[in-house]
CSV table of C-alpha atoms and ligand atoms in Angstrom, one decimal:
chain,number,residue,atom,x,y,z
T,1,MET,CA,-73.9,9.9,209.0
T,2,GLU,CA,-71.1,11.8,207.4
T,3,THR,CA,-72.1,13.7,204.3
T,4,LYS,CA,-69.5,13.2,201.6
T,5,MET,CA,-68.7,16.0,199.2
T,6,LEU,CA,-68.2,14.4,195.8
T,7,SER,CA,-66.6,15.9,192.6
T,8,THR,CA,-67.8,15.3,189.1
T,9,SER,CA,-64.9,12.8,188.3
T,10,ALA,CA,-65.9,9.6,186.7
T,11,SER,CA,-65.2,7.6,189.9
T,12,ASP,CA,-67.2,10.0,192.1
T,13,LEU,CA,-70.2,9.8,189.7
T,14,GLU,CA,-69.9,6.0,189.8
T,15,LEU,CA,-70.0,6.2,193.6
T,16,ALA,CA,-73.0,8.5,193.6
T,17,ALA,CA,-74.9,5.9,191.4
T,18,GLN,CA,-73.9,3.1,193.7
T,19,LEU,CA,-75.2,5.0,196.7
T,20,ILE,CA,-78.5,5.6,194.9
T,21,ASN,CA,-78.7,1.9,194.1
T,22,GLN,CA,-78.1,1.2,197.8
T,23,GLY,CA,-81.2,3.3,198.7
T,24,GLN,CA,-79.1,6.3,200.0
T,25,VAL,CA,-79.9,10.0,199.4
T,26,VAL,CA,-77.5,12.0,197.1
T,27,ALA,CA,-77.8,15.7,196.3
T,28,PHE,CA,-77.3,16.4,192.6
T,29,PRO,CA,-76.7,19.6,190.5
T,30,THR,CA,-79.1,20.8,187.8
T,31,GLU,CA,-79.2,23.9,185.7
T,32,THR,CA,-81.9,25.4,188.0
T,33,VAL,CA,-81.2,24.5,191.7
T,34,TYR,CA,-79.6,21.4,193.5
T,35,GLY,CA,-82.0,18.5,194.1
T,36,LEU,CA,-82.2,15.6,196.6
T,37,GLY,CA,-81.9,12.4,194.7
T,38,ALA,CA,-83.0,8.9,195.7
T,39,ASP,CA,-84.3,5.8,193.8
T,40,ALA,CA,-87.8,6.8,192.8
T,41,THR,CA,-88.8,3.1,192.7
T,42,SER,CA,-87.8,2.5,196.3
T,43,GLU,CA,-90.3,3.6,199.0
T,44,GLU,CA,-87.6,3.3,201.7
T,45,ALA,CA,-85.3,5.6,199.8
T,46,VAL,CA,-88.0,8.1,199.0
T,47,LYS,CA,-89.0,8.3,202.7
T,48,LYS,CA,-85.5,9.3,203.5
T,49,VAL,CA,-85.9,12.3,201.2
T,50,PHE,CA,-89.1,13.5,203.0
T,51,ALA,CA,-87.3,13.1,206.3
T,52,ALA,CA,-84.2,15.0,205.3
T,53,LYS,CA,-86.2,17.9,203.9
T,54,ASN,CA,-88.8,17.8,206.7
T,55,ARG,CA,-91.3,17.9,203.8
T,56,PRO,CA,-95.1,17.4,204.3
T,57,SER,CA,-96.1,14.0,202.9
T,58,ASP,CA,-98.9,15.4,200.7
T,59,ASN,CA,-96.4,17.3,198.6
T,60,PRO,CA,-95.5,15.1,195.6
T,61,LEU,CA,-92.0,14.8,194.3
T,62,ILE,CA,-90.6,15.2,190.8
T,63,VAL,CA,-89.4,12.1,189.0
T,64,THR,CA,-86.0,13.0,187.4
T,65,VAL,CA,-85.1,11.0,184.3
T,66,ALA,CA,-82.1,10.8,182.0
T,67,SER,CA,-84.2,9.8,178.9
T,68,VAL,CA,-87.7,9.7,177.5
T,69,ALA,CA,-87.5,5.9,177.7
T,70,MET,CA,-87.4,6.2,181.5
T,71,VAL,CA,-90.7,8.1,181.4
T,72,GLU,CA,-92.2,5.3,179.3
T,73,ARG,CA,-91.6,2.9,182.1
T,74,PHE,CA,-94.3,4.6,184.1
T,75,VAL,CA,-96.9,6.0,181.6
T,76,SER,CA,-99.1,4.0,179.2
T,77,GLU,CA,-98.8,6.8,176.6
T,78,ILE,CA,-97.0,10.1,176.4
T,79,PRO,CA,-99.7,12.7,175.4
T,80,ASP,CA,-99.0,14.5,172.1
T,81,ILE,CA,-98.7,17.9,173.8
T,82,ALA,CA,-96.1,16.4,176.1
T,83,LYS,CA,-94.2,15.0,173.1
T,84,LYS,CA,-94.0,18.5,171.6
T,85,LEU,CA,-92.8,20.0,174.9
T,86,ILE,CA,-90.2,17.2,175.3
T,87,ALA,CA,-88.9,17.8,171.7
T,88,ASN,CA,-88.5,21.5,172.3
T,89,PHE,CA,-87.5,21.9,176.0
T,90,TRP,CA,-85.7,18.7,177.2
T,91,PRO,CA,-83.1,18.4,178.5
T,92,GLY,CA,-84.0,21.6,180.3
T,93,SER,CA,-86.0,23.5,182.9
T,94,LEU,CA,-89.5,22.2,182.2
T,95,THR,CA,-91.3,19.8,184.4
T,96,ILE,CA,-94.2,18.0,182.8
T,97,ILE,CA,-97.1,16.5,184.7
T,98,MET,CA,-98.8,13.4,183.2
T,99,ARG,CA,-101.0,10.6,184.2
T,100,PHE,CA,-99.1,7.4,185.1
T,101,LYS,CA,-100.0,3.7,184.8
T,102,GLU,CA,-101.9,2.5,187.8
T,103,GLY,CA,-99.5,1.0,190.3
T,104,ALA,CA,-96.4,2.1,188.4
T,105,LEU,CA,-95.3,4.6,191.1
T,106,SER,CA,-95.7,4.6,194.9
T,107,PRO,CA,-98.2,7.0,196.4
T,108,ILE,CA,-95.4,8.1,198.6
T,109,VAL,CA,-93.7,9.7,195.5
T,110,THR,CA,-96.9,11.2,194.1
T,111,GLY,CA,-98.6,12.3,197.3
T,112,GLY,CA,-101.5,10.0,196.4
T,113,LEU,CA,-102.3,11.9,193.1
T,114,THR,CA,-103.1,10.1,189.8
T,115,THR,CA,-100.5,12.3,188.1
T,116,VAL,CA,-96.7,12.6,188.3
T,117,ALA,CA,-94.2,15.3,187.4
T,118,PHE,CA,-91.3,14.3,185.1
T,119,ARG,CA,-88.1,16.3,184.5
T,120,LEU,CA,-85.0,15.8,182.4
T,121,PRO,CA,-82.5,18.3,183.7
T,122,ALA,CA,-79.7,19.7,181.4
T,123,ASN,CA,-76.8,19.0,183.7
T,124,PRO,CA,-74.7,16.2,182.0
T,125,MET,CA,-73.2,15.0,185.3
T,126,THR,CA,-76.6,14.3,186.8
T,127,GLN,CA,-77.8,12.6,183.5
T,128,LYS,CA,-74.8,10.4,183.8
T,129,VAL,CA,-75.5,9.4,187.4
T,130,ILE,CA,-79.1,8.5,186.6
T,131,GLU,CA,-78.0,6.4,183.6
T,132,LEU,CA,-75.4,4.6,185.7
T,133,ALA,CA,-78.0,3.9,188.4
T,134,ASP,CA,-80.4,2.9,185.7
T,135,THR,CA,-83.3,4.2,187.7
T,136,PRO,CA,-85.1,7.6,187.8
T,137,ILE,CA,-84.5,9.6,191.0
T,138,VAL,CA,-86.9,11.8,192.9
T,139,GLY,CA,-85.7,15.3,192.8
T,140,PRO,CA,-87.1,17.9,195.1
T,141,SER,CA,-85.0,21.0,195.7
T,142,ALA,CA,-82.3,20.1,198.2
T,143,ASN,CA,-83.3,22.7,200.9
T,144,ILE,CA,-85.1,22.2,204.2
T,145,SER,CA,-88.7,22.7,203.4
T,146,GLY,CA,-89.6,26.4,203.6
T,147,LYS,CA,-86.0,27.7,203.0
T,148,PRO,CA,-84.6,29.2,199.8
T,149,SER,CA,-83.6,26.5,197.3
T,150,PRO,CA,-79.9,25.8,197.1
T,151,THR,CA,-77.9,27.1,194.2
T,152,THR,CA,-74.5,25.9,195.4
T,153,ALA,CA,-73.2,22.6,197.0
T,154,GLN,CA,-72.3,24.7,200.1
T,155,HIS,CA,-76.0,25.7,200.5
T,156,VAL,CA,-76.9,22.0,200.4
T,157,LEU,CA,-74.3,21.1,203.0
T,158,HIS,CA,-75.6,23.9,205.2
T,159,ASP,CA,-79.1,22.4,205.2
T,160,MET,CA,-78.3,18.6,204.8
T,161,GLN,CA,-75.1,18.0,206.7
T,162,GLY,CA,-75.3,14.7,208.5
T,163,LYS,CA,-78.7,13.9,207.0
T,164,ILE,CA,-77.7,12.5,203.5
T,165,ALA,CA,-75.0,10.3,202.2
T,166,ALA,CA,-73.4,12.7,199.6
T,167,ILE,CA,-73.5,15.8,197.5
T,168,ILE,CA,-72.2,16.1,194.0
T,169,ASN,CA,-70.5,19.4,193.7
T,170,ASP,CA,-70.7,21.0,190.3
T,171,GLY,CA,-70.4,24.7,191.4
T,172,ALA,CA,-73.1,27.3,191.2
T,173,THR,CA,-76.2,26.6,189.1
T,174,GLU,CA,-76.8,28.8,186.1
T,175,ILE,CA,-80.5,29.6,186.3
T,176,GLY,CA,-81.0,29.8,190.0
T,177,VAL,CA,-84.8,29.4,190.2
T,178,GLU,CA,-86.6,26.0,189.8
T,179,SER,CA,-88.1,24.6,186.6
T,180,THR,CA,-91.4,25.7,185.1
T,181,VAL,CA,-94.1,23.1,186.0
T,182,ILE,CA,-96.8,22.5,183.4
T,183,ASP,CA,-99.7,20.2,183.7
T,184,VAL,CA,-100.8,18.6,180.4
T,185,THR,CA,-103.7,16.6,181.9
T,186,THR,CA,-106.0,19.6,182.0
T,187,PRO,CA,-108.1,20.7,179.0
T,188,VAL,CA,-105.8,23.7,178.5
T,189,PRO,CA,-102.2,23.0,179.6
T,190,THR,CA,-101.7,24.9,182.8
T,191,ILE,CA,-98.5,26.4,184.3
T,192,LEU,CA,-98.5,25.5,188.0
T,193,ARG,CA,-95.2,27.2,188.7
T,194,PRO,CA,-93.5,29.8,186.6
T,195,GLY,CA,-89.8,29.2,185.9
T,196,ALA,CA,-87.0,29.6,183.3
T,197,VAL,CA,-89.2,28.5,180.5
T,198,THR,CA,-91.6,31.4,179.9
T,199,PRO,CA,-95.4,31.3,179.0
T,200,GLU,CA,-94.4,32.9,175.7
T,201,GLN,CA,-91.9,30.1,174.8
T,202,LEU,CA,-94.5,27.5,175.7
T,203,GLU,CA,-97.3,29.1,173.6
T,204,ALA,CA,-94.9,29.3,170.6
T,205,VAL,CA,-94.8,25.5,170.7
T,206,ILE,CA,-98.3,24.3,172.0
T,207,GLY,CA,-100.6,27.3,171.6
T,208,LEU,CA,-102.6,28.6,174.5
T,209,VAL,CA,-101.5,27.9,178.0
T,210,ALA,CA,-103.2,28.8,181.3
T,211,SER,CA,-101.6,30.0,184.5
T,212,GLU,CA,-102.6,31.2,187.9
T,213,LYS,CA,-102.7,34.7,186.5
T,214,ARG,CA,-104.5,33.8,183.3
T,215,LYS,CA,-107.3,31.3,183.8
T,216,VAL,CA,-108.4,29.9,180.5
T,217,GLY,CA,-111.8,28.1,180.3
T,218,GLN,CA,-111.4,26.3,183.6
T,219,LYS,CA,-113.4,26.8,186.8
T,220,GLU,CA,-110.4,26.6,189.0
T,221,THR,CA,-106.7,26.3,188.2
T,222,PRO,CA,-105.2,23.2,190.0
T,223,LYS,CA,-102.1,24.3,191.8
T,224,ALA,CA,-98.9,22.4,192.6
T,225,PRO,CA,-99.5,21.2,196.1
T,226,GLY,CA,-96.1,22.6,197.1
T,227,MET,CA,-97.1,26.1,196.2
T,228,LYS,CA,-99.4,26.4,199.2
T,229,TYR,CA,-96.6,26.2,201.8
T,230,ARG,CA,-94.7,29.2,203.1
T,231,HIS,CA,-91.5,29.1,201.0
T,232,TYR,CA,-88.1,30.6,200.4
T,233,ALA,CA,-88.3,32.4,203.7
T,234,PRO,CA,-85.4,33.6,205.7
T,235,ASP,CA,-86.0,34.0,209.5
T,236,VAL,CA,-86.1,37.8,209.2
T,237,PRO,CA,-88.8,39.7,207.3
T,238,VAL,CA,-88.4,40.4,203.6
T,239,TYR,CA,-90.0,43.3,201.8
T,240,MET,CA,-90.2,43.9,198.1
T,241,VAL,CA,-89.3,47.3,196.7
T,242,LYS,CA,-90.7,48.6,193.4
T,243,PRO,CA,-88.0,50.3,191.2
T,244,ASN,CA,-89.3,53.9,191.9
T,245,ASP,CA,-89.4,53.4,195.7
T,246,TRP,CA,-85.7,52.6,196.2
T,247,LYS,CA,-84.7,56.2,197.1
T,248,ALA,CA,-87.2,56.3,199.9
T,249,ALA,CA,-86.4,52.8,201.0
T,250,ILE,CA,-82.7,53.5,201.4
T,251,ILE,CA,-83.5,56.6,203.4
T,252,TRP,CA,-85.7,54.5,205.6
T,253,ALA,CA,-83.2,51.8,205.9
T,254,GLN,CA,-80.5,54.2,207.1
T,255,GLN,CA,-82.7,55.4,209.9
T,256,GLN,CA,-83.1,51.9,211.4
T,257,LEU,CA,-81.1,50.9,214.4
T,258,SER,CA,-80.2,47.5,213.1
T,259,THR,CA,-78.7,46.5,209.7
T,260,VAL,CA,-81.1,46.3,206.7
T,261,GLY,CA,-79.9,44.0,203.9
T,262,ILE,CA,-80.3,45.4,200.4
T,263,MET,CA,-80.7,43.2,197.3
T,264,ALA,CA,-80.8,45.2,194.1
T,265,PRO,CA,-79.6,45.3,190.5
T,266,ASP,CA,-76.4,47.1,189.8
T,267,ASP,CA,-78.0,50.1,188.2
T,268,ILE,CA,-80.0,50.8,191.4
T,269,ILE,CA,-76.9,50.1,193.6
T,270,ALA,CA,-75.0,52.7,191.5
T,271,ALA,CA,-77.8,55.3,191.5
T,272,GLN,CA,-78.2,55.0,195.3
T,273,GLN,CA,-74.4,55.1,195.8
T,274,LEU,CA,-74.3,51.8,197.6
T,275,LYS,CA,-71.5,50.2,195.7
T,276,GLY,CA,-69.1,48.2,197.9
T,277,MET,CA,-71.3,48.5,201.1
T,278,ASP,CA,-71.2,45.3,203.1
T,279,PHE,CA,-75.0,45.2,203.6
T,280,VAL,CA,-75.6,45.2,199.8
T,281,TRP,CA,-76.1,42.0,197.7
T,282,SER,CA,-75.9,42.6,193.9
T,283,LEU,CA,-78.6,41.0,191.7
T,284,GLY,CA,-76.4,41.8,188.7
T,285,SER,CA,-77.6,43.4,185.5
T,286,GLY,CA,-81.1,42.2,184.9
T,287,VAL,CA,-83.8,39.6,185.5
T,288,ALA,CA,-81.7,36.6,184.4
T,289,THR,CA,-78.8,37.4,186.8
T,290,ALA,CA,-81.3,38.3,189.5
T,291,ASN,CA,-82.9,34.8,189.2
T,292,ALA,CA,-79.4,33.3,189.6
T,293,LYS,CA,-78.5,35.4,192.6
T,294,LEU,CA,-81.8,35.6,194.5
T,295,PHE,CA,-81.7,32.5,196.7
T,296,ALA,CA,-78.0,32.9,197.5
T,297,GLY,CA,-78.6,36.5,198.7
T,298,LEU,CA,-81.6,35.5,200.9
T,299,ARG,CA,-79.4,32.8,202.4
T,300,TYR,CA,-76.4,35.2,202.8
T,301,PHE,CA,-78.5,37.6,204.9
T,302,ASP,CA,-80.3,34.8,206.8
T,303,ASN,CA,-76.9,33.6,208.0
T,304,ARG,CA,-75.8,37.1,209.2
T,305,ASP,CA,-76.9,37.8,212.8
T,306,ASP,CA,-76.7,41.6,212.4
T,307,VAL,CA,-79.3,41.8,209.6
T,308,LYS,CA,-82.8,42.1,210.9
T,309,LEU,CA,-84.7,42.9,207.7
T,310,ILE,CA,-84.1,42.5,204.0
T,311,LEU,CA,-85.3,44.8,201.2
T,312,VAL,CA,-85.3,43.1,197.7
T,313,HIS,CA,-85.9,44.6,194.2
T,314,TYR,CA,-89.2,43.8,192.5
T,315,PHE,CA,-89.2,43.6,188.7
T,316,GLU,CA,-92.1,45.1,186.9
T,317,GLN,CA,-91.9,43.0,183.8
T,318,ASP,CA,-93.2,39.8,182.2
T,319,GLY,CA,-91.4,36.7,180.9
T,320,LEU,CA,-88.5,35.6,183.1
T,321,ALA,CA,-89.6,38.1,185.8
T,322,LEU,CA,-92.7,35.9,186.5
T,323,ALA,CA,-90.4,33.2,188.0
T,324,TYR,CA,-88.4,35.8,190.0
T,325,ASP,CA,-91.5,37.7,191.4
T,326,ASN,CA,-93.2,34.4,192.2
T,327,ARG,CA,-90.3,33.2,194.5
T,328,LEU,CA,-89.7,36.7,195.9
T,329,GLY,CA,-93.4,37.2,196.6
T,330,LYS,CA,-93.4,34.0,198.7
T,331,ALA,CA,-90.2,35.0,200.6
T,332,ALA,CA,-91.8,38.4,201.4
T,333,SER,CA,-95.3,36.9,202.1
T,334,GLY,CA,-96.5,39.4,199.4
T,335,GLN,CA,-95.4,42.5,201.4
T,336,PHE,CA,-94.0,45.6,199.7
T,337,PHE,CA,-92.1,48.5,201.2
T,338,VAL,CA,-94.6,51.4,201.3
T,339,ASN,CA,-93.3,54.8,200.4
T,340,GLU,CA,-95.1,57.1,202.8
T,341,ASN,CA,-93.8,60.3,201.4
L,401,LIG,O1,-85.9,22.9,189.1
L,401,LIG,C1,-86.6,22.0,189.7
L,401,LIG,O2,-87.7,21.6,189.4
L,401,LIG,C2,-85.9,21.4,191.0
L,401,LIG,C3,-84.7,20.6,190.5
L,401,LIG,C4,-83.9,20.0,191.7
L,401,LIG,O3,-85.0,19.7,189.6
L,401,LIG,N1,-86.8,20.6,191.7
L,401,LIG,C5,-87.9,21.1,192.4
L,401,LIG,O4,-88.7,20.2,193.1
L,401,LIG,O5,-88.1,22.3,192.5
L,401,LIG,P1,-89.7,20.6,194.3
L,401,LIG,O6,-90.2,19.3,194.8
L,401,LIG,O7,-89.0,21.5,195.2
L,401,LIG,O8,-90.9,21.3,193.5
L,401,LIG,C6,-91.7,20.6,192.7
L,401,LIG,C7,-93.1,21.2,192.6
L,401,LIG,C8,-93.8,21.2,194.0
L,401,LIG,O9,-94.4,22.5,194.1
L,401,LIG,C9,-94.8,20.1,193.9
L,401,LIG,O10,-95.9,20.3,194.7
L,401,LIG,C10,-95.1,20.1,192.4
L,401,LIG,O11,-93.9,20.4,191.7
L,401,LIG,N2,-95.6,18.8,191.9
L,401,LIG,C11,-95.0,17.6,191.9
L,401,LIG,N3,-95.7,16.6,191.4
L,401,LIG,C12,-96.9,17.2,191.1
L,401,LIG,C13,-98.2,16.7,190.6
L,401,LIG,N4,-98.4,15.5,190.2
L,401,LIG,N5,-99.2,17.6,190.4
L,401,LIG,C14,-99.0,18.9,190.7
L,401,LIG,N6,-97.9,19.4,191.2
L,401,LIG,C15,-96.8,18.6,191.4
L,402,LIG,MG1,-88.7,23.1,196.5
């Protein structure tokens, strides 16, 4: 199969919708990362998404919608907490887990669970395609399972060439890490995956929320099935570096025989006099830009044969840094550079 690179012109969006209605897989842009779209009501189409990603079948997919009316096709009732979240955060980077009407969705989509994840992304091109197709589309990140999520159409092509019908190219995504996933079926709403919408923002709207780090009145926090797999991982080892350890880390890196990739914010790059070096990937000026540049940097070094190890800046903050540190921690299997001096 030849994978077509589509633009965001009206005729290309029309073509994308037709491909989806024909049961094909089309990668689509969102404000977080690119997703792999297919008709969520067609088992045959959804199976193609699992195959293209090489995704384990017990890991459920997000159902991506263009309106609240599309959610209503699958649930008997939208819970009040979900209504508040929708009013405040949709369209946007919040995925909401609800119970669905028995039989309304294939177990292939939901991994056999009684709940399903809904998301209405902010990208108007993708909203348009879903409206034209008049069907919600499944929307896992458009990477091969285990690899960093794609933040450009080129990343998608790298992983999906020949495996899917088309990719809608709308340039680099703004946010760069996936949506926050919140489960509203638990007694206290629970964040299963940190993302661009922070716990503080959620609490301002619905009061107390629980997360992996903060368990609230529940024996065990249910986790998103997808979070148990090794994730975001380049082939070479990744180590996290705490802000105060960079000086020692750079000295160590320079003693190695092979190239060490460095991913750090601009202030660290300037302080360590690394500006312009070809083994350096800038994470920009702070956590927000670091989120946007993290996956692209991991992919950049993964594709360079000379780089045998990657050191990446760890942010010691809350809020948006929760999403960043969560993804980085998985890429690094939780390992930090240890300053032995
Ligand atoms: O930003 C995003 O959310 C992107 C863009 C493309 O929309 N999509 C995305 O999908 O990240 P995916 O499949 O890579 O991640 C969805 C996560 C997985 O960890 C999955 O296990 C979890 O959500 N999930 C989906 N349905 C669930 C459910 N019913 N209960 C618990 N977790 C669920
Ligand atoms: Mg993913």
